PDB file of C-alpha atoms in Angstrom:
ATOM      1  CA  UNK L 338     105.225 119.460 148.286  1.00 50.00           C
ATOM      2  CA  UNK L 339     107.917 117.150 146.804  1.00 51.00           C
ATOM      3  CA  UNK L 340     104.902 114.115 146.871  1.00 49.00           C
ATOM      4  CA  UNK L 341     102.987 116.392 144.737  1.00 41.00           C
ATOM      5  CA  UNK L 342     105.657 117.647 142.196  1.00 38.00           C
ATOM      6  CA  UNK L 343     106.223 113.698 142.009  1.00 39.00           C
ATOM      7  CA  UNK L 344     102.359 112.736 141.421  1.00 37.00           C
ATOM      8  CA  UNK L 345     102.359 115.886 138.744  1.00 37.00           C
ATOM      9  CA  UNK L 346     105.058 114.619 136.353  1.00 38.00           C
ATOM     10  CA  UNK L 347     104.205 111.318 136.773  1.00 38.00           C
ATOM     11  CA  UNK L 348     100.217 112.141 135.587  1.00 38.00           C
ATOM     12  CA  UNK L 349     102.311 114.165 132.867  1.00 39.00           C
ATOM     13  CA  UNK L 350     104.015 111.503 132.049  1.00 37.00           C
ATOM     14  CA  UNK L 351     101.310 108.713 131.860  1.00 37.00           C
ATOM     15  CA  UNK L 352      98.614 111.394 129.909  1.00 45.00           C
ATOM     16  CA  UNK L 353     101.720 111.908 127.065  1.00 41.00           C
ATOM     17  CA  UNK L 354     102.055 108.009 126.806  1.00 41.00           C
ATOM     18  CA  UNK L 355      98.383 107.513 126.465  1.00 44.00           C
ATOM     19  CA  UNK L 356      98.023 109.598 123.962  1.00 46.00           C
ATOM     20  CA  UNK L 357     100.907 108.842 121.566  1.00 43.00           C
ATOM     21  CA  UNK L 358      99.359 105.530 122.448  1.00 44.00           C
ATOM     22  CA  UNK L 359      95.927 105.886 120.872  1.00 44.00           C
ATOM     23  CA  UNK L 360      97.567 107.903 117.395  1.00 46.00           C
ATOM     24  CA  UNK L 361      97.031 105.813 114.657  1.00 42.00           C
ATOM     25  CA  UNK L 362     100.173 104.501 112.961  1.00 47.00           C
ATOM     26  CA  UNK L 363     101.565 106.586 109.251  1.00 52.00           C
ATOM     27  CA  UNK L 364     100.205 103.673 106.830  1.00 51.00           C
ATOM     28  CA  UNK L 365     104.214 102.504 105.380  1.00 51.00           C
ATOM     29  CA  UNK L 366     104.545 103.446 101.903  1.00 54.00           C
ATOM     30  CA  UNK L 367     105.840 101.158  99.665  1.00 55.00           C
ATOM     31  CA  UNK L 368     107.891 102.593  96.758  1.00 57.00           C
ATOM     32  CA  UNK L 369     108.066 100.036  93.829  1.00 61.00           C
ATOM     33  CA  UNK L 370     109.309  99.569  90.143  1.00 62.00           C
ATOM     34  CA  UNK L 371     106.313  98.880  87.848  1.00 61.00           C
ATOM     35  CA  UNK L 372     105.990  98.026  84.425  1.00 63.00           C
ATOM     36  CA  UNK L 373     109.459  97.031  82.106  1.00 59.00           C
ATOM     37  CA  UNK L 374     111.593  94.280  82.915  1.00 58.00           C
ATOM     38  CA  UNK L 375     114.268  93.539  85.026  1.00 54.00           C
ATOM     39  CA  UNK L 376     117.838  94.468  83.204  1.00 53.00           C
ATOM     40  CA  UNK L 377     118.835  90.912  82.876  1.00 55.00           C
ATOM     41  CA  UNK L 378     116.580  91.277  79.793  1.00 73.00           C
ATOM     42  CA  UNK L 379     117.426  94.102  77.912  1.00 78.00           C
ATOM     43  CA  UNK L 380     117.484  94.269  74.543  1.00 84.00           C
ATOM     44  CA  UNK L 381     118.705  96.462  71.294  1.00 88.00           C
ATOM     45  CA  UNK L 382     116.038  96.282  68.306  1.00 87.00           C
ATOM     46  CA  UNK L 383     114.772  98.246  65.647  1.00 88.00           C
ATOM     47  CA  UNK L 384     112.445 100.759  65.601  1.00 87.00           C
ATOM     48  CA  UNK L 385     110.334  99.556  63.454  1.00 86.00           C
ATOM     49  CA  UNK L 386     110.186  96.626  65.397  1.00 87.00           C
ATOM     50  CA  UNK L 387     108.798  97.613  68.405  1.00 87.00           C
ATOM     51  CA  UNK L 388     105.109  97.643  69.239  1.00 86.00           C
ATOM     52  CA  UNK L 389     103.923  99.967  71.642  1.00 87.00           C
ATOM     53  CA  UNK L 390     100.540 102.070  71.692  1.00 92.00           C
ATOM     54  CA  UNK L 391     100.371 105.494  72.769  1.00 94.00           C
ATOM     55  CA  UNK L 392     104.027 106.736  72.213  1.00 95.00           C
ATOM     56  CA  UNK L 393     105.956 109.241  73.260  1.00 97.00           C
ATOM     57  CA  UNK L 394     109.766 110.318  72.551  1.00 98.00           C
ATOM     58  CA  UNK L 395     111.716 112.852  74.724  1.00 98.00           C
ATOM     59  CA  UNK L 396     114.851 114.106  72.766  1.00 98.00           C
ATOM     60  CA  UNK L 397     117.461 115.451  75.267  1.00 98.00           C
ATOM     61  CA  UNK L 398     120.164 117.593  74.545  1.00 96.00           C
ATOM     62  CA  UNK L 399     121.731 117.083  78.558  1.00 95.00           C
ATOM     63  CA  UNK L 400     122.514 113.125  77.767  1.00 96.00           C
ATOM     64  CA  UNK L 401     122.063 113.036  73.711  1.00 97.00           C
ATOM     65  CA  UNK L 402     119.732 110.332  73.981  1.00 98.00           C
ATOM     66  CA  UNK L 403     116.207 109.715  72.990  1.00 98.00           C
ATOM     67  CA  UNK L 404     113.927 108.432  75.490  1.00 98.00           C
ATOM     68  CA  UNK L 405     110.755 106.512  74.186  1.00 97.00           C
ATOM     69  CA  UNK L 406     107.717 105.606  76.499  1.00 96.00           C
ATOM     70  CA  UNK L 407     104.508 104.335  75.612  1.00 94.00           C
ATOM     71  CA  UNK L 408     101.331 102.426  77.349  1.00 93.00           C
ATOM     72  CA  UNK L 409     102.870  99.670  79.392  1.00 91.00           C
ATOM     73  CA  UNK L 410     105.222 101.388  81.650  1.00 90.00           C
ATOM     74  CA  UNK L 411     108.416 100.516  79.555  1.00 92.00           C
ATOM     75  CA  UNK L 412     111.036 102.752  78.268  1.00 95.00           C
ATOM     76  CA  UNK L 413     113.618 102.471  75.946  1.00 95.00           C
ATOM     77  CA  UNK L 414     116.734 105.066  74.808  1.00 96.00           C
ATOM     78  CA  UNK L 415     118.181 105.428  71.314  1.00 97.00           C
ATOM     79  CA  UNK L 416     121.056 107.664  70.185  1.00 97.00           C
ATOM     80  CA  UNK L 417     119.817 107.632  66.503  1.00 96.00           C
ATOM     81  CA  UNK L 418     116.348 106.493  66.993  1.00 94.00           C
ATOM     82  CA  UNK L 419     116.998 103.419  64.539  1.00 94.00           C
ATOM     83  CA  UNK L 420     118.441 101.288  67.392  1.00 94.00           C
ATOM     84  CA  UNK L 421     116.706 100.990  70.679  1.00 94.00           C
ATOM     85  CA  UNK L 422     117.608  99.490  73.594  1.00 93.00           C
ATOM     86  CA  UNK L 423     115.398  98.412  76.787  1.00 91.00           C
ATOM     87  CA  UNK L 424     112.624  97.959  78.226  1.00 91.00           C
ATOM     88  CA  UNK L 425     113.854  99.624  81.101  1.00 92.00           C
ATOM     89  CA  UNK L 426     112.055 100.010  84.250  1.00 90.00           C
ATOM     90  CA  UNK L 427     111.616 104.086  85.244  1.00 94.00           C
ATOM     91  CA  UNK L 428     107.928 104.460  87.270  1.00 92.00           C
ATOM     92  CA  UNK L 429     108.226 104.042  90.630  1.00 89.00           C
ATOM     93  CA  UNK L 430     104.700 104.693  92.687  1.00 86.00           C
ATOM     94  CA  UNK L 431     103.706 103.783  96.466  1.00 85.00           C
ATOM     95  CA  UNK L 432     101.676 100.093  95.907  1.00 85.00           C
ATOM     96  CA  UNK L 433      99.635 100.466  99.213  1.00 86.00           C
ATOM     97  CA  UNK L 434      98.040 103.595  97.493  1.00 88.00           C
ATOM     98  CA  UNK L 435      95.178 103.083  95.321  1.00 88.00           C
ATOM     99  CA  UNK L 436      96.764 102.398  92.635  1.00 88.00           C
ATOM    100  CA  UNK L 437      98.062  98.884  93.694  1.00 88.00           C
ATOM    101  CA  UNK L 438     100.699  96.428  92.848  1.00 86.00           C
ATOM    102  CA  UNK L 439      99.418  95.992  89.284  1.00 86.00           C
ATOM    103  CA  UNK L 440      98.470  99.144  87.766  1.00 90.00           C
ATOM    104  CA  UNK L 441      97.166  99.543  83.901  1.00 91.00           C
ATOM    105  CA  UNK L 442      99.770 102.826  82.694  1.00 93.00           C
ATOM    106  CA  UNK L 443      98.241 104.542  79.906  1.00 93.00           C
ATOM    107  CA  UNK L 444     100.126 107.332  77.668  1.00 95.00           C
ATOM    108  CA  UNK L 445     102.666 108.320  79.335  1.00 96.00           C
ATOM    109  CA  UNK L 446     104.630 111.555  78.680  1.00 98.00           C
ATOM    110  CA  UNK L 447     107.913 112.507  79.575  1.00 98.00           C
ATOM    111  CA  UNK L 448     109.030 116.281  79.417  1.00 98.00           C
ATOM    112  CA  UNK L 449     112.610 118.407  80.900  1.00 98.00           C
ATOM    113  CA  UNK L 450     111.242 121.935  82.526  1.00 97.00           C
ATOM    114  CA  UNK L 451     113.441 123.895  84.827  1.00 95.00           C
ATOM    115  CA  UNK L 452     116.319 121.701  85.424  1.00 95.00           C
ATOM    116  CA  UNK L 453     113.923 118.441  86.436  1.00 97.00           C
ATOM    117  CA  UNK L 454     112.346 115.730  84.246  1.00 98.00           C
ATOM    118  CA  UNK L 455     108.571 115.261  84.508  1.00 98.00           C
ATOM    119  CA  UNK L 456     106.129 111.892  83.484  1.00 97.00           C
ATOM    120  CA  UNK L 457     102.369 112.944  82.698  1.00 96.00           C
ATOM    121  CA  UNK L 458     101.078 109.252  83.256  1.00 95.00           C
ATOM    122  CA  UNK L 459      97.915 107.213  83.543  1.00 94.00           C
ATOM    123  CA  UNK L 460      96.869 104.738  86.186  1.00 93.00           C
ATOM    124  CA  UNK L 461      94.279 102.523  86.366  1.00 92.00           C
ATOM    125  CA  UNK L 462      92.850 100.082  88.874  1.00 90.00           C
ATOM    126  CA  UNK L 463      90.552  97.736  87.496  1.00 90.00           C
ATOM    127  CA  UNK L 464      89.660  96.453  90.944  1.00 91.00           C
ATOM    128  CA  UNK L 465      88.325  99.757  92.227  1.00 90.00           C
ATOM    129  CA  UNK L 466      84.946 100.728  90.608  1.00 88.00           C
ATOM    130  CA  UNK L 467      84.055 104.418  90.682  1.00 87.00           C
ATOM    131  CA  UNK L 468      81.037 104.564  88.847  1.00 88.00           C
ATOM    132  CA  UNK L 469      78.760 102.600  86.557  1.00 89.00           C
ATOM    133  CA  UNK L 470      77.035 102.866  83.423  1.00 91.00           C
ATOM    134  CA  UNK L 471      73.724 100.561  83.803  1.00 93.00           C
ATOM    135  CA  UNK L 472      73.681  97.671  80.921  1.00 92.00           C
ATOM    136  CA  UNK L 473      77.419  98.942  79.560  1.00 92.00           C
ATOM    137  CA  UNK L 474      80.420  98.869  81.991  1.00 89.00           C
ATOM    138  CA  UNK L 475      81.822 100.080  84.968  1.00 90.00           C
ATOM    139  CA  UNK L 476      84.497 102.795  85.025  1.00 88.00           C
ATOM    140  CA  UNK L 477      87.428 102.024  86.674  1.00 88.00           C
ATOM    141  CA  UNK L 478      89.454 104.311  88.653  1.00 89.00           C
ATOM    142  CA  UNK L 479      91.660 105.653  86.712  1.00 91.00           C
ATOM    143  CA  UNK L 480      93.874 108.737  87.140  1.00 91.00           C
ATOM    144  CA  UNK L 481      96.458 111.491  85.409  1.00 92.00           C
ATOM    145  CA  UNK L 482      99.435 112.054  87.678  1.00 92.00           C
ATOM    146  CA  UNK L 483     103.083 113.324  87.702  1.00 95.00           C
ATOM    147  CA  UNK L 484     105.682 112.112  88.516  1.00 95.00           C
ATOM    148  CA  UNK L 485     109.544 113.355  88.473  1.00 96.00           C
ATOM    149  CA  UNK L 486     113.425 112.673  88.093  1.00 97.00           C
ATOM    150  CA  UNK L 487     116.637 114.166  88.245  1.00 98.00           C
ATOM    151  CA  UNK L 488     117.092 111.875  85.282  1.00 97.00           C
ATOM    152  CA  UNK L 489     115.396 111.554  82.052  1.00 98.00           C
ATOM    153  CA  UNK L 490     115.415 107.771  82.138  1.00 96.00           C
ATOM    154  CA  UNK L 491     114.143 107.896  85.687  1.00 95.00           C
ATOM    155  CA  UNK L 492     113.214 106.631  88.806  1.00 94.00           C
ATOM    156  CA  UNK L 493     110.409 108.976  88.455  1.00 95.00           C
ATOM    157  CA  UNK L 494     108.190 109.584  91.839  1.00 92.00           C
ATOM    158  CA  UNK L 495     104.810 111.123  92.363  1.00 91.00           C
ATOM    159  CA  UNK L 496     104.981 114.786  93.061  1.00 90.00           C
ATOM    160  CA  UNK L 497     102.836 113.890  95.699  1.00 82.00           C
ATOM    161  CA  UNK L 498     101.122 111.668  97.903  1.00 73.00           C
ATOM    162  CA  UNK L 499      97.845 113.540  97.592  1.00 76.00           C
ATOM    163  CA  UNK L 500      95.131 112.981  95.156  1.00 75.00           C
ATOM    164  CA  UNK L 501      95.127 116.202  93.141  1.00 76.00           C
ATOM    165  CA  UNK L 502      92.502 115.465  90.928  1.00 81.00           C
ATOM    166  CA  UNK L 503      88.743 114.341  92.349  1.00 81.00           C
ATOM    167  CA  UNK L 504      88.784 111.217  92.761  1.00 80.00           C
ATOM    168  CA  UNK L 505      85.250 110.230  91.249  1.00 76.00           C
ATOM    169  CA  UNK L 506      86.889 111.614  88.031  1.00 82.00           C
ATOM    170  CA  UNK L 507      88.029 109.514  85.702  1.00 82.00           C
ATOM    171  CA  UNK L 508      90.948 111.180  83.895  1.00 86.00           C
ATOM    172  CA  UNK L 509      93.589 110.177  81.352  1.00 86.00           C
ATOM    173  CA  UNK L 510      96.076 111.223  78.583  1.00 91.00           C
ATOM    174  CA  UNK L 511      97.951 114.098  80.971  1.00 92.00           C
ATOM    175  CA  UNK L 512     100.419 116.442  78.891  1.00 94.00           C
ATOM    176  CA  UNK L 513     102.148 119.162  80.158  1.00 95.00           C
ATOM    177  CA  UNK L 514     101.439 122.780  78.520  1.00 95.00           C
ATOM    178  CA  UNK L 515     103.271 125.734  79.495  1.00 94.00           C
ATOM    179  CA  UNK L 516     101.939 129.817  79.202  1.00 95.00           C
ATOM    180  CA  UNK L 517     103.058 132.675  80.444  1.00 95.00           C
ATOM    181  CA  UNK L 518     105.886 131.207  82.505  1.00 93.00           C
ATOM    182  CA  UNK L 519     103.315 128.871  84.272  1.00 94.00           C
ATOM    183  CA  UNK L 520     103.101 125.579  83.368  1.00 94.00           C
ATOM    184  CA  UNK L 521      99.411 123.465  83.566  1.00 93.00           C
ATOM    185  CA  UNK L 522      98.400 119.673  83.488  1.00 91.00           C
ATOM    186  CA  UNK L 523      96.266 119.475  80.387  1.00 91.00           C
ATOM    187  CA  UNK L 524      93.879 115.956  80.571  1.00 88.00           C
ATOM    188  CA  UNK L 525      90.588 114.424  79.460  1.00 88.00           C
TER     189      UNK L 525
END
């Protein structure tokens, strides 16, 4: 009886190491700073000196301070929104995701609801085609998500690590739109 309890556990044993065996490893995830510079290289300039396309300013009462993104992945804050300083650094996203190591960021937004800070941003990856228009281009993947912060000037991290939109879509220029107490992702 004991030679049989013995040869039980130990086919119990060998079965649970086979399979945890033949489980295919979580892919790592690797969290990264893209776009801006490193902050050995900020700087304070003028607004009018700046050049960025697709801009957006978040004013916020918590820290005073205006926060200005725009197409790039750069941000810079202003107290009087004459003097700017940055480019700061403030997306973070996972660079073994489709989105890669060197994402295009399009029009990003940044906006406070309940308590948390929120980016409405743009990737693309020109190295993943998703469609093709014969004899005028191919689309690139390209996608609206959000990300969020405890702070307005960031890190900000996807919400998720899901694709929430299809993926064959090709969506941009995410804002954030609010009715009846529920709040929506508006895109193209």
């Amino acid at each position: 009886m004991k030679i049989l309890f013995h040869f039980t556990i130990t086919l119990f044993v060998l079965n649970l190491v086979a399979c945890n065996q033949t489980k295919s490893p979580e892919p790592i995830k690797q969290y990264t700073f893209i776009g801006g510079k490193e902050g050995d290289k900020i700087d304070t300039t003028s607004f009018d000196s700046l050049q960025l396309s697709d801009p957006f300013i978040l004013a916020d009462e918590e820290t005073q301070m205006y926060y200005l993104v725009g197409s790039g992945g750069s941000l810079w804050k202003s107290t009087n929104m004459k003097k700017w300083t940055g480019p700061y650094q403030y997306i973070t996203v996972d660079t073994t995701s489709w989105i890669g190591t060197a994402p295009r960021i399009w029009a990003p937004e940044l906006h406070k609801y309940k308590g948390k800070y929120y980016c409405f941003v743009t990737f693309t990856n020109p190295k993943i085609i998703v469609d093709t228009v014969p004899d005028r281009y191919n689309v690139q993947r390209r996608a609206t998500h959000i990300l969020t912060s405890d702070k307005a000037a960031g890190p900000y991290h996807p919400i998720s690590d899901k694709n929430y939109l299809p993926e064959d879509w090709s969506t941009l220029d995410g804002t954030f739109w609010e009715e009846d107490g529920v709040p929506y992702m508006v895109f193209c």
